[in-house]
CSV table of C-alpha atoms in Angstrom, one decimal:
chain,number,residue,atom,x,y,z
Y,19,MET,CA,0.0,0.0,0.0
Y,20,LEU,CA,1.5,3.2,-1.0
Y,21,HIS,CA,1.5,6.1,1.3
Y,22,ALA,CA,1.6,9.7,0.0
Y,23,LYS,CA,4.4,11.8,1.3
Y,24,SER,CA,3.9,15.1,2.7
Y,25,GLU,CA,5.6,18.3,1.5
Y,26,SER,CA,7.6,18.5,4.7
Y,27,ASP,CA,9.0,15.0,4.1
Y,28,ILE,CA,10.0,15.8,0.6
Y,29,THR,CA,11.6,19.1,1.7
Y,30,SER,CA,13.6,17.4,4.5
Y,31,LEU,CA,14.8,14.6,2.3
Y,32,ALA,CA,15.8,16.6,-0.8
Y,33,PRO,CA,19.0,18.1,0.5
Y,34,SER,CA,20.2,14.7,1.9
Y,35,SER,CA,20.0,13.0,-1.5
Y,36,PRO,CA,23.5,12.8,-2.9
Y,37,SER,CA,22.4,12.4,-6.5
Y,38,ARG,CA,20.4,15.6,-6.5
Y,39,SER,CA,22.9,17.8,-4.4
Y,40,PRO,CA,24.0,20.9,-6.4
Y,41,LYS,CA,27.5,21.2,-7.5
Y,42,ARG,CA,29.6,23.7,-5.7
Y,43,PRO,CA,31.5,26.1,-8.1
Y,44,VAL,CA,35.2,26.0,-8.1
Y,45,TYR,CA,37.2,29.3,-8.1
Y,46,TYR,CA,40.8,29.7,-9.3
Y,47,VAL,CA,43.3,32.0,-7.7
Y,48,GLN,CA,46.2,33.3,-9.7
Y,49,SER,CA,49.4,33.5,-7.8
Y,50,PRO,CA,53.0,34.1,-8.8
Y,51,SER,CA,55.0,30.9,-9.4
Y,52,ARG,CA,57.6,29.9,-6.9
Y,53,ASP,CA,60.4,29.6,-9.5
Y,54,SER,CA,59.4,32.8,-11.4
Y,55,HIS,CA,61.3,36.0,-10.8
Y,56,ASP,CA,60.0,38.3,-13.5
Y,57,GLY,CA,56.3,37.9,-12.8
Y,58,ASP,CA,55.5,36.4,-16.2
Y,59,LYS,CA,54.8,32.8,-15.1
Y,60,THR,CA,51.8,32.1,-12.9
Y,61,SER,CA,50.3,29.0,-11.5
Y,62,MET,CA,46.6,28.2,-11.1
Y,63,GLN,CA,45.1,26.2,-8.2
Y,64,PRO,CA,41.5,25.5,-7.5
Y,65,THR,CA,39.9,27.0,-4.4
Y,66,PRO,CA,36.6,25.6,-3.3
Y,67,SER,CA,33.9,27.9,-2.3
Y,68,PHE,CA,32.3,27.6,1.1
Y,69,ASN,CA,28.7,28.2,2.0
Y,70,SER,CA,29.4,29.6,5.4
Y,71,PRO,CA,32.2,31.3,7.1
Y,72,MET,CA,32.4,28.4,9.6
Y,73,GLU,CA,33.5,26.0,6.8
Y,74,SER,CA,36.5,28.2,5.8
Y,75,PRO,CA,39.8,26.9,7.0
Y,76,LEU,CA,40.9,30.4,7.8
Y,77,HIS,CA,38.1,30.8,10.3
Y,78,PRO,CA,39.4,30.3,13.9
Y,79,SER,CA,38.0,27.1,15.5
Y,80,PHE,CA,37.7,26.3,19.1
Y,81,GLY,CA,38.3,22.6,18.8
Y,82,ARG,CA,41.4,20.7,20.0
Y,83,HIS,CA,42.6,20.2,16.4
Y,84,SER,CA,42.4,23.8,15.5
Y,85,ARG,CA,44.1,24.8,18.8
Y,86,ASN,CA,46.9,22.4,18.3
Y,87,SER,CA,47.4,23.4,14.6
Y,88,SER,CA,47.5,27.1,15.5
Y,89,ALA,CA,49.9,26.5,18.3
Y,90,SER,CA,52.2,24.4,16.1
Y,91,ARG,CA,52.0,27.0,13.3
Y,92,PHE,CA,53.2,29.9,15.3
Y,93,SER,CA,55.5,27.9,17.6
Y,94,GLY,CA,58.6,28.9,15.6
Y,95,ILE,CA,57.8,32.6,16.0
Y,96,PHE,CA,56.6,32.8,19.6
Y,97,ARG,CA,58.9,30.2,21.2
Y,98,SER,CA,62.0,31.3,23.0
Y,99,SER,CA,65.4,29.6,23.0
Y,100,SER,CA,64.3,27.3,25.8
Y,101,GLY,CA,61.3,26.0,23.8
Y,102,ARG,CA,58.6,27.7,26.0
Y,103,LYS,CA,56.1,30.1,24.8
Y,104,ASN,CA,56.8,33.7,25.6
Y,105,GLY,CA,54.0,35.7,27.1
Y,106,ARG,CA,53.6,38.6,24.7
Y,107,LYS,CA,50.9,41.2,24.5
Y,108,ARG,CA,48.5,41.2,21.6
Y,109,ASN,CA,47.3,44.3,19.7
Y,110,ASP,CA,43.8,45.1,18.6
Y,111,LYS,CA,44.0,42.7,15.6
Y,112,GLY,CA,45.1,39.8,17.7
Y,113,TRP,CA,48.7,39.8,16.5
Y,114,PRO,CA,51.4,39.6,19.1
Y,115,GLU,CA,53.6,42.6,19.6
Y,116,CYS,CA,57.3,42.1,18.9
Y,117,ASN,CA,60.3,44.2,19.6
Y,118,VAL,CA,61.8,46.0,16.7
Y,119,ILE,CA,65.3,44.9,15.8
Y,120,LEU,CA,67.5,47.9,15.6
Y,121,GLU,CA,70.4,47.8,13.1
Y,122,GLU,CA,73.7,48.9,14.5
Y,123,GLY,CA,75.4,51.7,12.7
Y,124,LYS,CA,74.2,53.9,9.9
Y,125,TYR,CA,74.0,53.3,6.2
Y,126,ASP,CA,75.3,56.9,5.7
Y,127,GLU,CA,78.7,55.7,6.7
Y,128,PHE,CA,79.0,53.7,3.6
Y,129,ASP,CA,77.9,56.6,1.4
Y,130,ASP,CA,80.5,58.8,3.1
Y,131,ASP,CA,83.2,56.4,2.4
Y,132,LYS,CA,82.2,56.2,-1.3
Y,133,GLY,CA,82.0,60.0,-1.5
Y,134,LEU,CA,85.4,60.3,0.1
Y,135,THR,CA,86.9,57.8,-2.3
Y,136,ARG,CA,85.4,59.6,-5.3
Y,137,ARG,CA,86.7,62.9,-4.0
Y,138,CYS,CA,90.2,61.5,-3.5
Y,139,GLN,CA,90.1,60.0,-7.0
Y,140,THR,CA,89.1,63.3,-8.5
Y,141,LEU,CA,91.8,65.2,-6.6
Y,142,LEU,CA,94.4,62.6,-7.7
Y,143,ALA,CA,93.3,62.9,-11.3
Y,144,LEU,CA,93.4,66.7,-11.2
Y,145,LEU,CA,96.8,66.6,-9.6
Y,146,GLY,CA,98.1,64.2,-12.2
Y,147,PHE,CA,96.8,66.3,-15.0
Y,148,VAL,CA,98.5,69.4,-13.6
Y,149,VAL,CA,101.8,67.6,-13.2
Y,150,LEU,CA,101.7,66.2,-16.7
Y,151,PHE,CA,100.7,69.5,-18.2
Y,152,SER,CA,103.4,71.3,-16.3
Y,153,ILE,CA,106.0,68.9,-17.5
Y,154,PHE,CA,104.7,69.3,-21.1
Y,155,CYS,CA,104.9,73.1,-20.8
Y,156,LEU,CA,108.4,73.0,-19.3
Y,157,ILE,CA,109.6,70.8,-22.2
Y,158,ILE,CA,108.0,73.2,-24.7
Y,159,TRP,CA,109.5,76.2,-22.9
Y,160,GLY,CA,113.0,74.6,-22.9
Y,161,ALA,CA,112.7,73.8,-26.5
Y,162,GLY,CA,111.7,77.4,-27.4
Y,163,ARG,CA,114.4,79.2,-25.5
Y,164,PRO,CA,117.2,78.7,-28.1
Y,165,TYR,CA,115.1,80.4,-30.8
Y,166,LYS,CA,116.1,84.0,-30.1
Y,167,ALA,CA,115.3,86.7,-32.6
Y,168,GLU,CA,118.3,87.8,-34.7
Y,169,ILE,CA,118.7,91.5,-34.9
Y,170,THR,CA,120.9,93.3,-37.5
Y,171,VAL,CA,121.3,97.1,-37.9
Y,172,ARG,CA,121.5,97.7,-41.6
Y,173,SER,CA,121.9,101.4,-42.3
Y,174,LEU,CA,121.1,105.0,-41.3
Y,175,ALA,CA,119.9,107.4,-43.9
Y,176,VAL,CA,120.3,111.0,-42.8
Y,177,ASN,CA,117.8,113.3,-44.5
Y,178,ASN,CA,118.6,116.5,-42.5
Y,179,PHE,CA,121.6,117.3,-40.3
Y,180,TYR,CA,123.1,120.7,-39.3
Y,181,VAL,CA,124.8,122.5,-36.4
Y,182,ALA,CA,124.2,126.2,-35.8
Y,183,GLU,CA,124.5,128.8,-33.2
Y,184,GLY,CA,121.4,129.6,-31.2
Y,185,SER,CA,119.9,130.0,-27.8
Y,186,ASP,CA,117.8,127.8,-25.6
Y,187,PHE,CA,114.4,128.6,-24.0
Y,188,THR,CA,116.2,130.6,-21.2
Y,189,GLY,CA,118.2,132.7,-23.7
Y,190,VAL,CA,121.5,131.0,-23.1
Y,191,VAL,CA,123.6,131.1,-26.3
Y,192,THR,CA,124.9,127.7,-27.4
Y,193,LYS,CA,125.4,125.5,-30.4
Y,194,MET,CA,122.3,123.6,-31.4
Y,195,MET,CA,121.9,120.4,-33.5
Y,196,THR,CA,119.1,119.3,-35.8
Y,197,VAL,CA,118.8,115.6,-37.0
Y,198,ASN,CA,116.3,113.9,-39.2
Y,199,GLY,CA,117.0,110.3,-40.4
Y,200,SER,CA,115.7,106.8,-40.9
Y,201,LEU,CA,117.2,103.7,-39.3
Y,202,SER,CA,116.9,100.3,-41.0
Y,203,ILE,CA,116.8,97.2,-38.8
Y,204,SER,CA,116.5,93.6,-40.0
Y,205,VAL,CA,114.7,91.1,-37.7
Y,206,TYR,CA,114.7,87.4,-38.2
Y,207,ASN,CA,112.5,84.9,-36.3
Y,208,PRO,CA,114.1,81.4,-36.4
Y,209,ALA,CA,111.4,79.7,-34.4
Y,210,THR,CA,109.7,76.9,-36.3
Y,211,PHE,CA,106.4,76.6,-34.4
Y,212,TYR,CA,105.5,80.1,-32.9
Y,213,GLY,CA,105.6,83.7,-33.9
Y,214,ILE,CA,107.1,86.6,-31.9
Y,215,HIS,CA,106.1,90.1,-30.8
Y,216,VAL,CA,108.8,92.6,-31.4
Y,217,SER,CA,109.2,95.9,-29.6
Y,218,SER,CA,112.0,98.2,-28.5
Y,219,THR,CA,113.1,100.8,-26.1
Y,220,PRO,CA,113.6,104.4,-27.4
Y,221,ILE,CA,116.3,104.4,-30.1
Y,222,ASN,CA,118.6,107.2,-29.1
Y,223,LEU,CA,121.3,109.0,-31.1
Y,224,VAL,CA,123.8,110.2,-28.5
Y,225,TYR,CA,126.5,112.9,-28.7
Y,226,SER,CA,128.8,113.2,-25.7
Y,227,ASP,CA,126.1,111.7,-23.4
Y,228,ILE,CA,123.5,114.1,-24.8
Y,229,VAL,CA,120.5,112.6,-26.7
Y,230,VAL,CA,120.3,114.6,-29.9
Y,231,ALA,CA,117.7,112.5,-31.6
Y,232,SER,CA,115.3,109.7,-30.7
Y,233,GLY,CA,112.9,107.2,-32.3
Y,234,GLN,CA,110.6,104.4,-31.3
Y,235,LEU,CA,110.0,101.0,-33.0
Y,236,LYS,CA,106.3,100.3,-33.2
Y,237,LYS,CA,105.3,96.9,-31.7
Y,238,TYR,CA,104.4,94.3,-34.3
Y,239,PHE,CA,104.0,90.5,-34.7
Y,240,GLN,CA,106.3,88.5,-36.8
Y,241,PRO,CA,105.4,85.0,-38.0
Y,242,ARG,CA,107.6,81.9,-37.5
Y,243,LYS,CA,110.6,81.4,-39.8
Y,244,SER,CA,110.4,84.8,-41.3
Y,245,ARG,CA,112.6,87.9,-41.9
Y,246,ARG,CA,111.5,91.5,-41.8
Y,247,THR,CA,113.1,94.9,-42.3
Y,248,VAL,CA,111.7,97.7,-40.2
Y,249,LEU,CA,112.3,101.4,-40.6
Y,250,VAL,CA,112.4,103.7,-37.6
Y,251,ASN,CA,112.4,107.5,-37.9
Y,252,ILE,CA,115.0,109.3,-35.7
Y,253,GLU,CA,114.6,113.0,-35.4
Y,254,ALA,CA,115.1,116.0,-33.2
Y,255,THR,CA,115.1,119.7,-33.8
Y,256,LYS,CA,117.4,122.4,-32.2
Y,257,VAL,CA,118.8,120.4,-29.4
Y,258,PRO,CA,121.1,122.6,-27.3
Y,259,LEU,CA,124.7,121.2,-26.9
Y,260,TYR,CA,126.0,123.7,-24.3
Y,261,GLY,CA,129.6,122.9,-23.4
Y,262,ALA,CA,129.8,119.8,-25.6
Y,263,GLY,CA,129.4,121.9,-28.7
Y,264,SER,CA,132.6,123.8,-28.2
Y,265,SER,CA,134.6,121.0,-29.8
Y,266,LEU,CA,132.6,121.2,-33.0
Y,267,ASP,CA,134.3,123.3,-35.6
Y,268,ALA,CA,133.2,123.7,-39.2
Y,269,SER,CA,135.5,122.1,-41.8
Y,270,THR,CA,137.0,124.0,-44.7
Y,271,ASN,CA,134.0,123.3,-46.9
Y,272,GLY,CA,131.5,124.5,-44.2
Y,273,GLY,CA,130.4,121.1,-43.1
Y,274,PHE,CA,130.5,119.2,-39.8
Y,275,LYS,CA,131.7,115.7,-39.0
Y,276,VAL,CA,130.1,114.6,-35.8
Y,277,PRO,CA,130.9,111.3,-34.0
Y,278,LEU,CA,127.6,109.8,-32.6
Y,279,LYS,CA,126.4,106.6,-31.0
Y,280,LEU,CA,123.2,104.6,-31.4
Y,281,ASP,CA,121.9,103.0,-28.3
Y,282,PHE,CA,118.7,101.0,-27.9
Y,283,GLU,CA,117.3,97.6,-26.9
Y,284,ILE,CA,115.1,95.2,-29.0
Y,285,LYS,CA,112.6,93.0,-27.1
Y,286,SER,CA,111.0,89.8,-28.5
Y,287,ARG,CA,108.3,87.7,-26.9
Y,288,GLY,CA,107.1,84.3,-28.2
Y,289,ASP,CA,103.7,82.8,-27.1
Y,290,VAL,CA,104.6,79.1,-27.3
Y,291,VAL,CA,101.4,77.8,-25.7
Y,292,GLY,CA,99.2,80.9,-25.7
Y,293,LYS,CA,99.7,83.0,-22.6
Y,294,LEU,CA,100.6,80.0,-20.4
Y,295,VAL,CA,104.1,79.4,-21.9
Y,296,ARG,CA,106.1,82.3,-23.2
Y,297,THR,CA,109.7,82.9,-24.1
Y,298,LYS,CA,111.1,86.4,-23.7
Y,299,ASN,CA,114.4,87.7,-25.1
Y,300,LYS,CA,116.0,91.1,-25.3
Y,301,LYS,CA,119.1,92.3,-27.1
Y,302,GLU,CA,121.0,95.5,-26.3
Y,303,ILE,CA,122.5,97.1,-29.3
Y,304,SER,CA,125.2,99.8,-29.5
Y,305,CYS,CA,126.6,101.2,-32.8
Y,306,ASP,CA,129.3,103.9,-33.4
Y,307,LEU,CA,129.0,106.2,-36.4
Y,308,VAL,CA,130.1,109.5,-37.8
Y,309,ILE,CA,127.7,111.8,-39.6
Y,310,ASP,CA,129.0,114.1,-42.3
Y,311,SER,CA,126.7,117.0,-43.0
Y,312,THR,CA,128.0,117.3,-46.5
Y,313,SER,CA,127.2,113.7,-47.6
Y,314,ASN,CA,123.8,112.4,-48.5
Y,315,LYS,CA,124.8,108.7,-48.7
Y,316,PRO,CA,123.3,106.3,-46.1
Y,317,ILE,CA,125.6,105.1,-43.5
Y,318,LYS,CA,126.2,101.3,-43.8
Y,319,PHE,CA,126.8,99.3,-40.7
Y,320,LYS,CA,129.3,96.4,-40.8
Y,321,LYS,CA,129.2,93.4,-38.5
Y,322,ASN,CA,131.9,94.9,-36.3
Y,323,SER,CA,130.3,98.3,-36.2
Y,324,CYS,CA,127.7,97.3,-33.6
Y,325,VAL,CA,127.8,95.4,-30.4
Y,326,TYR,CA,124.9,93.0,-29.6
Y,327,ASN,CA,124.5,91.9,-26.0
């Protein structure tokens, strides 16, 4: 005889039937692989879903098994060297409070050492460069010293020369001399790798320690391995001779022969390495000559006519 089942019986028996139980969905959690270092490789593992928080393995349980597992899980952290649990305070989230391990020393010390090392290396490199550059400049300077400018006094062309009686600005009567001429000087630069700057002191024409005429060589630049002839105007007008003029007597033809002396100094400067390395040379020149007021020919200077120091 069949008995009809009530709705309560059907409802109570439906969940217990294994054939009709609903399948629980499976979720997959993506986590980085253990052997992966660049984050490209990942592993997939299924994670079952739970209907209630009580079924989750992460939920704390009050059973013996859960108590033992939790104790064994954290035993490595909260046990002391004697193997007993340390009584530690817990914070609001339930985690035990641990003392912070303080590192001895400062990381800045290593940075200071590195900075000091770099500073020393920079100073050593700079010092080495200065030493090498100084040696190089010294070698260049030593090599450039023998190349002195060669000076040769060629001739003196007298355009106007006369001696006459006169008076100075105070009214004293004396002999007075007027000279107007052009001095030719040859300058040769034997240096092979630098030019020179040529200048001179005042070029004086002297009679008995009295400067009767004067000129000045204009400063100029002369290239390497070159020769140049420069002209310097020497002139003076009505220079009083005072007692020195008493020895000047006119010749039978009305002219004067006056012994004079040229006295000057030629300076040359070579910029070997710009303004850092320079060679300077000077040469004192003294020449004896006699001017005849009746002759218009230039006075030629021989090698033994001048003294070069």
